[in-house]
Coordinates of C-alpha atoms and ligand atoms in Angstrom, one line a residue:
X29 CA 9.0 -19.7 -1.7
X30 CA 10.0 -22.4 1.2
X31 CA 13.9 -21.7 3.1
X32 CA 15.4 -22.6 6.1
X33 CA 16.2 -19.1 7.4
X34 CA 20.1 -18.7 6.5
X35 CA 20.5 -15.2 8.9
X36 CA 23.0 -13.5 6.5
X37 CA 24.3 -10.6 7.0
X38 CA 22.2 -7.5 5.3
X39 CA 23.9 -5.0 6.2
X40 CA 23.5 -2.3 3.3
X41 CA 26.8 -2.0 1.3
X42 CA 28.1 1.9 1.9
X43 CA 31.1 2.5 0.3
X44 CA 28.7 2.0 -2.2
X45 CA 25.5 5.4 -3.0
X46 CA 24.2 6.8 -6.3
X47 CA 24.9 10.2 -7.0
X48 CA 22.9 12.4 -8.7
X49 CA 23.4 14.7 -11.2
X50 CA 22.9 18.5 -10.3
X51 CA 19.8 19.4 -13.0
X52 CA 18.1 21.7 -11.4
X53 CA 17.9 20.4 -7.4
X54 CA 14.1 20.2 -6.5
X55 CA 13.8 20.2 -2.5
X56 CA 10.9 19.4 -0.5
X57 CA 9.4 21.3 2.5
X58 CA 11.0 20.7 5.3
X59 CA 10.0 18.1 7.6
X60 CA 8.5 15.9 4.4
X61 CA 7.8 12.0 5.3
X62 CA 10.9 9.8 3.2
X63 CA 10.1 6.4 4.0
X64 CA 9.2 3.2 3.1
X65 CA 5.8 0.5 2.4
X66 CA 4.9 -2.7 2.8
X67 CA 1.9 -4.9 3.7
X68 CA 2.0 -8.1 6.2
X69 CA 0.9 -11.6 4.1
X70 CA 3.3 -10.3 1.5
X71 CA 6.5 -9.8 3.4
X72 CA 6.6 -12.0 6.8
X73 CA 5.5 -15.0 5.8
X74 CA 4.8 -17.1 9.3
X75 CA 1.6 -18.4 8.1
X76 CA 1.5 -20.8 10.8
X77 CA 3.3 -19.5 13.4
X78 CA 2.5 -17.5 17.0
X79 CA -1.5 -18.5 16.7
X80 CA -2.0 -16.7 14.1
X81 CA -5.2 -18.4 12.6
X82 CA -6.4 -18.2 9.0
X83 CA -7.1 -15.2 6.1
X84 CA -8.6 -15.3 3.6
X85 CA -5.6 -14.9 1.8
X86 CA -4.2 -18.3 3.0
X87 CA -7.4 -19.6 1.6
X88 CA -7.5 -18.3 -1.6
X89 CA -3.5 -19.2 -2.4
X90 CA -4.5 -22.3 -2.1
X91 CA -7.8 -22.1 -4.5
X92 CA -5.8 -23.9 -7.5
X93 CA -5.4 -21.0 -10.4
X94 CA -6.2 -18.5 -8.6
X95 CA -2.9 -17.0 -7.6
X96 CA 0.6 -17.4 -9.9
X97 CA 2.3 -20.7 -10.4
X98 CA 0.1 -21.9 -6.7
X99 CA 2.6 -18.7 -5.2
X100 CA 1.4 -18.6 -1.1
X101 CA 2.4 -15.9 1.4
X102 CA 3.5 -19.1 3.7
X103 CA 7.1 -18.1 4.0
X104 CA 6.8 -14.9 1.9
X105 CA 10.4 -12.3 2.9
X106 CA 10.4 -14.5 6.5
X107 CA 10.0 -10.8 7.6
X108 CA 8.0 -12.4 10.6
X109 CA 11.8 -13.9 11.2
X110 CA 14.0 -10.9 9.4
X111 CA 12.3 -8.2 11.0
X112 CA 16.0 -6.6 12.1
X113 CA 17.6 -6.7 8.9
X114 CA 15.2 -5.3 7.0
X115 CA 15.1 -2.4 9.7
X116 CA 19.1 -2.0 9.3
X117 CA 18.4 -2.2 5.4
X118 CA 15.9 0.9 6.0
X119 CA 18.2 2.5 8.7
X120 CA 21.2 2.6 6.1
X121 CA 19.0 3.8 3.2
X122 CA 18.3 7.1 6.0
X123 CA 14.2 6.4 5.7
X124 CA 12.4 8.5 8.6
X125 CA 9.7 6.2 8.0
X126 CA 8.1 3.2 7.3
X127 CA 4.8 1.9 6.6
X128 CA 3.6 -1.4 7.6
X129 CA 0.3 -3.2 7.9
X130 CA -1.0 -6.3 10.7
X131 CA -2.3 -8.8 9.9
X132 CA -5.3 -8.9 12.1
X133 CA -5.0 -13.1 12.2
X134 CA -2.4 -12.8 13.8
X135 CA -4.2 -10.6 16.3
X136 CA -7.6 -12.6 16.4
X137 CA -7.1 -15.5 14.9
X138 CA -11.0 -15.7 14.4
X139 CA -11.8 -12.6 14.3
X140 CA -13.0 -11.7 17.4
X141 CA -13.0 -11.8 20.7
X142 CA -9.4 -12.1 22.9
X143 CA -6.5 -11.0 21.7
X144 CA -3.3 -14.2 21.1
X145 CA -0.8 -11.8 22.9
X146 CA 2.1 -13.8 20.2
X147 CA 0.6 -12.3 17.6
X148 CA 0.6 -9.0 19.0
X149 CA 4.2 -9.6 20.5
X150 CA 5.8 -9.7 16.9
X151 CA 4.5 -6.0 16.6
X152 CA 5.7 -5.0 19.6
X153 CA 9.0 -6.1 18.5
X154 CA 9.2 -4.1 14.9
X155 CA 7.9 -1.3 16.7
X156 CA 11.0 -1.2 19.5
X157 CA 13.1 -1.9 17.0
X158 CA 12.7 0.2 14.2
X159 CA 12.1 3.1 17.1
X160 CA 15.3 2.5 17.9
X161 CA 16.7 3.3 14.5
X162 CA 15.1 6.5 14.0
X163 CA 12.6 5.5 11.8
X164 CA 8.8 6.7 12.5
X165 CA 5.9 3.1 11.6
X166 CA 3.3 4.0 10.4
X167 CA 0.0 1.4 10.7
X168 CA -2.2 -0.3 8.5
X169 CA -4.9 -2.2 10.3
X170 CA -6.3 -4.4 6.9
X171 CA -4.6 -4.8 4.2
X172 CA -6.1 -7.4 2.4
X173 CA -6.0 -10.3 5.3
X174 CA -9.5 -10.6 7.0
X175 CA -9.7 -13.7 9.0
X176 CA -11.4 -16.7 7.3
X177 CA -13.4 -16.7 10.3
X178 CA -15.5 -13.7 9.3
X179 CA -15.2 -14.6 5.6
X180 CA -17.1 -17.9 6.3
X181 CA -20.2 -15.5 8.3
X182 CA -20.3 -12.9 4.6
X183 CA -17.4 -10.8 5.3
X184 CA -17.5 -7.9 4.8
X185 CA -21.2 -8.3 2.5
X186 CA -22.0 -9.0 6.5
X187 CA -22.0 -5.4 8.2
X188 CA -20.5 -7.1 11.6
X189 CA -17.4 -7.6 9.7
X190 CA -17.6 -3.3 10.7
X191 CA -18.0 -3.8 14.4
X192 CA -15.5 -6.8 14.9
X193 CA -12.6 -4.8 12.6
X194 CA -13.3 -1.5 15.3
X195 CA -13.1 -4.4 18.0
X196 CA -9.9 -5.4 16.3
X197 CA -8.6 -1.2 15.8
X198 CA -9.0 -0.3 19.1
X199 CA -7.2 -4.1 20.6
X200 CA -3.9 -3.0 18.1
X201 CA -3.8 0.3 19.3
X202 CA -4.7 -0.2 22.9
X203 CA -1.1 -2.0 23.1
X204 CA 1.4 0.2 20.2
X205 CA -1.2 3.6 20.6
X206 CA 2.1 4.4 23.2
X207 CA 4.1 4.1 20.3
X208 CA 2.3 4.5 17.7
X209 CA 1.5 8.0 16.5
X210 CA -0.3 7.4 12.7
X211 CA -2.7 4.8 12.1
X212 CA -4.8 4.8 8.7
X213 CA -7.7 2.3 8.9
X214 CA -8.2 0.9 5.5
X215 CA -5.8 0.3 2.8
X216 CA -7.9 0.6 -0.6
X217 CA -11.0 -0.8 0.1
X218 CA -11.3 -0.5 -3.4
X219 CA -9.7 -3.7 -3.8
X220 CA -10.9 -5.3 -0.8
X221 CA -14.2 -4.9 -2.5
X222 CA -14.2 -4.6 -6.2
X223 CA -11.6 -7.7 -6.8
X224 CA -12.7 -9.4 -4.3
X225 CA -16.4 -9.3 -4.1
X226 CA -17.6 -8.5 -6.9
X227 CA -14.9 -9.8 -10.0
X228 CA -13.4 -12.9 -8.2
X229 CA -9.9 -11.4 -9.5
X230 CA -8.3 -11.3 -5.2
X231 CA -9.4 -13.4 -2.2
X232 CA -11.7 -14.0 -0.9
X233 CA -12.7 -14.9 -5.1
X234 CA -16.6 -13.9 -4.7
X235 CA -18.0 -12.7 -8.0
X236 CA -21.0 -11.0 -7.8
X237 CA -21.1 -7.3 -8.7
X238 CA -23.9 -6.3 -6.1
X239 CA -21.6 -7.7 -3.2
X240 CA -18.4 -5.4 -4.7
X241 CA -20.9 -2.1 -3.5
X242 CA -22.6 -3.8 -0.3
X243 CA -19.0 -4.6 0.9
X244 CA -17.8 -0.8 -0.1
X245 CA -20.5 -0.4 2.6
X246 CA -19.0 -2.1 5.2
X247 CA -15.8 -1.6 4.7
X248 CA -16.2 1.9 5.1
X249 CA -18.5 1.7 8.5
X250 CA -15.5 -0.8 9.2
X251 CA -13.3 2.3 8.7
X252 CA -15.5 5.5 10.5
X253 CA -16.9 2.8 13.4
X254 CA -12.6 2.0 13.4
X255 CA -11.9 6.2 13.7
X256 CA -14.3 6.2 16.4
X257 CA -12.3 3.8 18.8
X258 CA -8.9 5.4 18.0
X259 CA -9.9 8.1 18.9
X260 CA -11.4 7.1 21.8
X261 CA -8.5 4.9 22.8
X262 CA -6.2 8.2 22.0
X263 CA -4.9 7.9 18.8
X264 CA -3.1 10.2 17.3
X265 CA -3.6 10.9 13.5
X266 CA -5.9 8.6 11.5
X267 CA -6.5 8.3 8.4
X268 CA -7.5 5.6 5.3
X269 CA -5.3 4.8 2.3
X270 CA -7.3 5.0 -1.2
X271 CA -6.2 3.6 -4.7
X272 CA -6.6 6.4 -6.4
X273 CA -6.3 7.2 -10.7
X274 CA -7.4 10.1 -12.9
X275 CA -8.7 9.1 -15.9
X276 CA -7.9 10.1 -19.3
X277 CA -10.7 9.8 -22.2
X278 CA -12.4 12.0 -25.0
X279 CA -15.7 10.6 -23.7
X280 CA -16.9 12.4 -20.1
X281 CA -19.6 10.2 -19.0
X282 CA -17.2 6.9 -18.8
X283 CA -15.2 9.0 -17.8
X284 CA -17.5 9.2 -15.0
X285 CA -18.5 6.1 -14.3
X286 CA -15.3 4.7 -14.0
X287 CA -13.9 8.3 -11.8
X288 CA -17.1 7.3 -9.5
X289 CA -16.9 4.4 -9.8
X290 CA -12.9 4.0 -8.4
X291 CA -12.7 7.7 -7.1
X292 CA -15.7 9.1 -5.7
X293 CA -17.3 5.9 -4.5
X294 CA -14.9 6.3 -1.5
X295 CA -13.3 10.0 -1.3
X296 CA -17.2 11.4 -1.3
X297 CA -18.2 9.2 2.1
X298 CA -15.6 10.1 3.5
X299 CA -14.3 13.4 2.9
X300 CA -18.0 14.5 2.0
X301 CA -20.5 12.6 4.1
X302 CA -22.3 11.1 0.8
X303 CA -22.5 9.1 -1.7
X304 CA -22.1 10.8 -5.0
X305 CA -25.6 10.3 -6.7
X306 CA -24.4 9.0 -10.2
X307 CA -22.9 6.6 -8.7
X308 CA -25.9 5.5 -6.0
X309 CA -27.8 5.8 -9.3
X310 CA -24.9 3.8 -12.3
X311 CA -25.6 1.0 -9.6
X312 CA -29.1 0.9 -9.1
X313 CA -28.9 -2.2 -11.2
X314 CA -27.4 -3.8 -8.8
X315 CA -28.4 -2.6 -5.8
X316 CA -30.6 -1.1 -4.1
X317 CA -28.4 0.6 -1.0
X318 CA -31.1 -1.0 1.4
X319 CA -27.4 -2.1 2.8
X320 CA -26.9 1.5 4.3
X321 CA -28.1 2.3 7.4
X322 CA -29.2 5.7 9.1
X323 CA -26.7 7.0 10.9
X324 CA -24.2 5.3 8.8
X325 CA -22.5 8.4 6.8
X326 CA -22.1 10.5 9.9
X327 CA -20.3 7.4 10.6
X328 CA -18.4 7.0 8.0
X329 CA -17.4 10.8 7.6
X330 CA -15.9 11.2 11.5
X331 CA -12.9 13.9 10.8
X332 CA -9.9 12.3 10.5
X333 CA -5.6 13.6 9.7
X334 CA -4.3 13.0 7.2
X335 CA -5.6 10.6 3.4
X336 CA -3.6 8.3 2.1
X337 CA -3.4 8.4 -1.4
X338 CA -1.5 4.9 -3.4
X339 CA -1.2 6.3 -7.5
X340 CA 0.3 3.3 -9.7
X341 CA -1.3 5.1 -12.8
X342 CA -4.3 7.2 -15.1
X343 CA -7.0 5.3 -16.2
X344 CA -7.0 5.6 -19.8
X345 CA -10.2 4.7 -21.1
X346 CA -12.6 5.4 -24.5
X347 CA -16.7 5.2 -25.9
X348 CA -17.0 1.4 -26.9
X349 CA -20.3 0.2 -28.6
X350 CA -20.6 -3.5 -27.9
X351 CA -17.0 -3.3 -25.2
X352 CA -18.6 -6.0 -22.3
X353 CA -17.9 -4.6 -18.8
X354 CA -14.9 -4.6 -16.7
X355 CA -15.9 -6.7 -14.2
X356 CA -13.9 -4.7 -11.4
X357 CA -16.1 -1.6 -12.5
X358 CA -20.3 -3.3 -12.8
X359 CA -22.2 -1.6 -15.5
X360 CA -18.5 0.0 -17.1
X361 CA -21.1 -1.7 -20.6
X362 CA -20.1 -0.2 -23.7
X363 CA -16.6 1.1 -22.0
X364 CA -13.0 0.0 -23.4
X365 CA -10.0 0.4 -21.3
X366 CA -6.9 0.5 -21.9
X367 CA -5.0 2.9 -24.9
X368 CA -2.6 4.9 -22.5
X369 CA -0.1 5.7 -25.2
X370 CA 3.3 5.2 -22.7
X371 CA 5.6 3.3 -21.7
X372 CA 4.5 0.4 -19.5
X373 CA 5.9 -1.4 -16.9
X374 CA 5.9 -5.5 -15.5
X375 CA 2.5 -5.6 -15.0
X376 CA 1.6 -3.2 -17.9
X377 CA 1.1 -0.1 -16.2
X378 CA 1.5 3.1 -18.2
X379 CA 4.3 4.7 -17.2
X380 CA 3.0 8.3 -16.8
X381 CA 4.2 10.8 -13.7
X382 CA 1.9 13.5 -15.0
X383 CA -1.0 11.4 -13.6
X384 CA -0.3 11.9 -10.3
X385 CA 0.8 16.0 -10.0
X386 CA -3.4 15.8 -11.6
X387 CA -4.3 13.3 -9.1
X388 CA -3.0 15.1 -6.5
X389 CA -4.5 18.8 -7.1
X390 CA -7.4 17.3 -7.8
X391 CA -7.9 16.5 -3.9
X392 CA -7.2 20.0 -3.6
X393 CA -9.5 21.3 -4.8
X394 CA -12.2 18.7 -4.8
X395 CA -11.3 17.3 -0.9
X396 CA -9.7 20.9 0.5
X397 CA -8.4 21.0 3.8
X398 CA -7.4 16.8 4.0
X399 CA -4.0 16.6 4.7
X400 CA -2.4 13.9 1.5
X401 CA 0.7 11.1 2.4
X402 CA 2.3 9.5 -0.8
X403 CA 1.1 5.7 0.7
X404 CA 2.1 3.7 -2.2
X405 CA 4.2 4.7 -5.2
X406 CA 7.0 2.9 -7.7
X407 CA 7.0 -0.2 -10.0
X408 CA 7.8 -2.7 -11.0
X409 CA 10.4 -4.1 -13.3
X410 CA 11.7 -7.5 -14.0
X411 CA 15.1 -7.1 -12.3
X412 CA 18.1 -9.1 -13.0
X413 CA 20.8 -9.6 -9.5
X414 CA 24.0 -8.9 -11.7
X415 CA 27.5 -9.4 -9.9
X416 CA 25.9 -8.0 -6.2
X417 CA 24.3 -5.6 -7.7
X418 CA 20.0 -4.9 -10.0
X419 CA 20.2 -1.9 -11.7
X420 CA 16.5 -0.8 -11.7
X421 CA 16.7 1.4 -14.2
X422 CA 13.0 1.4 -15.6
X423 CA 12.3 1.6 -11.5
X424 CA 14.9 4.7 -10.4
X425 CA 13.7 6.5 -13.6
X426 CA 9.3 5.9 -12.1
X427 CA 10.5 7.2 -9.5
X428 CA 12.2 10.2 -10.5
X429 CA 9.2 10.3 -12.9
X430 CA 6.8 10.9 -10.4
X431 CA 8.6 12.4 -7.2
X432 CA 9.1 15.5 -9.8
X433 CA 5.1 15.0 -9.9
X434 CA 4.9 15.2 -6.7
X435 CA 6.5 18.2 -6.6
X436 CA 4.5 20.7 -8.9
X437 CA 2.1 19.8 -7.1
X438 CA 3.5 20.8 -4.2
X439 CA 4.7 23.8 -6.0
X440 CA 0.5 24.2 -7.7
X441 CA -0.5 23.9 -3.9
X442 CA -1.2 20.1 -2.8
X443 CA -0.6 19.6 1.0
X444 CA 1.3 16.8 0.2
X445 CA 3.0 15.6 3.6
X446 CA 5.6 12.8 2.7
X447 CA 5.7 10.0 0.1
X448 CA 6.5 6.5 0.6
X449 CA 7.7 4.7 -2.2
X450 CA 6.1 0.8 -2.9
X451 CA 7.6 -1.6 -1.6
X452 CA 10.7 -2.0 0.4
X453 CA 11.1 -6.0 -0.6
X454 CA 10.5 -7.6 -3.2
X455 CA 7.2 -9.2 -2.4
X456 CA 4.1 -11.6 -3.0
X457 CA 1.7 -9.7 -5.5
X458 CA -1.5 -10.7 -4.5
X459 CA -2.7 -13.1 -7.6
X460 CA 0.2 -12.9 -9.7
X461 CA 3.0 -14.2 -6.5
X462 CA 6.2 -14.1 -6.7
X463 CA 7.1 -13.0 -9.9
X464 CA 6.3 -9.0 -10.2
X465 CA 9.6 -7.2 -8.1
X466 CA 8.1 -3.9 -6.8
X467 CA 10.9 -3.9 -4.1
X468 CA 13.9 -1.5 -3.6
X469 CA 14.8 -3.9 -2.6
X470 CA 15.4 -7.7 -3.6
X471 CA 14.7 -10.0 -2.5
X472 CA 15.8 -14.0 -3.4
X473 CA 13.2 -16.1 -2.4
X474 CA 15.7 -19.0 -2.8
X475 CA 18.5 -17.6 -0.1
X476 CA 16.3 -15.0 1.1
X477 CA 19.6 -12.8 0.8
X478 CA 18.3 -8.9 0.1
X479 CA 20.0 -6.7 -2.1
X480 CA 19.0 -3.5 -2.5
X481 CA 18.6 -2.4 -5.8
X482 CA 20.8 1.2 -7.6
X483 CA 17.1 2.1 -6.6
X484 CA 17.4 2.2 -3.8
X485 CA 21.1 4.0 -3.6
X486 CA 19.6 6.6 -5.9
X487 CA 16.6 6.8 -3.0
X488 CA 18.5 6.9 -0.1
X489 CA 20.4 10.8 -1.8
X490 CA 16.9 12.0 -2.7
X491 CA 16.4 11.6 1.2
X492 CA 19.7 12.5 2.2
X493 CA 19.1 15.7 0.1
X494 CA 15.3 16.0 0.5
X495 CA 14.9 16.5 -2.5
X496 CA 16.3 15.6 -7.0
Ligands
AZF22 O1 -0.1 -3.5 -7.5 C1 1.0 -2.5 -6.3 C2 0.7 -2.7 -4.7 N1 -0.7 -2.2 -4.3 N2 -1.4 -1.7 -3.3 C3 -1.5 -2.6 -2.5 C4 -0.4 -3.2 -2.2 O2 -0.6 -4.5 -1.5 C5 0.3 -4.2 -4.0 O3 0.8 -4.8 -4.0

């Protein structure tokens, strides 16, 4: 993926458009926010430019065997240099909002201390470019690229990292807060904790079940401290983004365990100010929870303005004697995962749009009063560029089904404010490297040429009509 910048013309060809057959128009609420999402390490590149320090993903991707084919985020989609072209693509598609993450090691190369002005300068340029093109920026403060220096001191297993995170949040808001209204603190703390510390599948690659729970708590504490810092700094809307999955099972006990470890261990502290009692008991074989201090849950549950929901698929589980534990769900011995009878994406994930309706209605029922924003939903498929076009029928069908599912949830009473497709661009899919493509815009990593896929043209029409 190491390329020279070609600077080709990236405009979307306006004459092409994707007509939606009038199969009964579904219209979304007035003001529904349509956009796309990305993350810094997955698209920016420029890994050592303008003072950026190393993150745990720079380290992890250089560790043999951890990332497909040794892929790294050194160049990625070269968004650090090509952002004007990428913003122009979003404008031409008619997107109203763009969710991106700020790279903590760009802002504070060592994770603490004074800001790196050149790092912040990039986000200044990006935010201004977005606003000049009528696109609302939505900032994620942490999308997994922890400064390595902090990991060297224990990372999210060290309580002090939560305090450093709040300082970083304040620094970033001080620079961008006059032009960025909507902030989410963390992206998918479940992945950071249970892929990164409990199972070793993601950076920093530690594989001790107990550390998953410690890291989860300090991530949540960091969220709460950052909310306090953002409020003190005059932030507008503040929230957190969680990857949530409804659990499908014939076995109530298995379902409760997985739902607790995936969903309620984060939802309940943030929105109810308590850890679920069943999860606390379940985890006692791994931890005594002594990392929870008096007052932590009050900090973690500071009021927020929105809940970012990342949905891809449900979890189908069954009780099966002798089944070994799934390492990302500590203590899940006797529970078999998978088995959904559904089409699959290139990630092997089942395509089950009904799960999104179930999830959104469950959130509205169990955690009422919190506006919801789908901050990620999308699918990987093996795309091919043919005569300058990408006929990604599978992705288009996935998105169509999930938008219909989201609409059904709105009809059922869910307070859903918007939908941000994952992702704007094909990008670095973590341990899968660049071999999995989630973008509605194809990226040729050899030339960095962008090609809007049929799904992008279709999505543009959905945005224009505010419906299907
Ligand atoms: O796996 C697809 C996406 N899931 N949520 C977090 C993102 O960084 C991933 O690329």
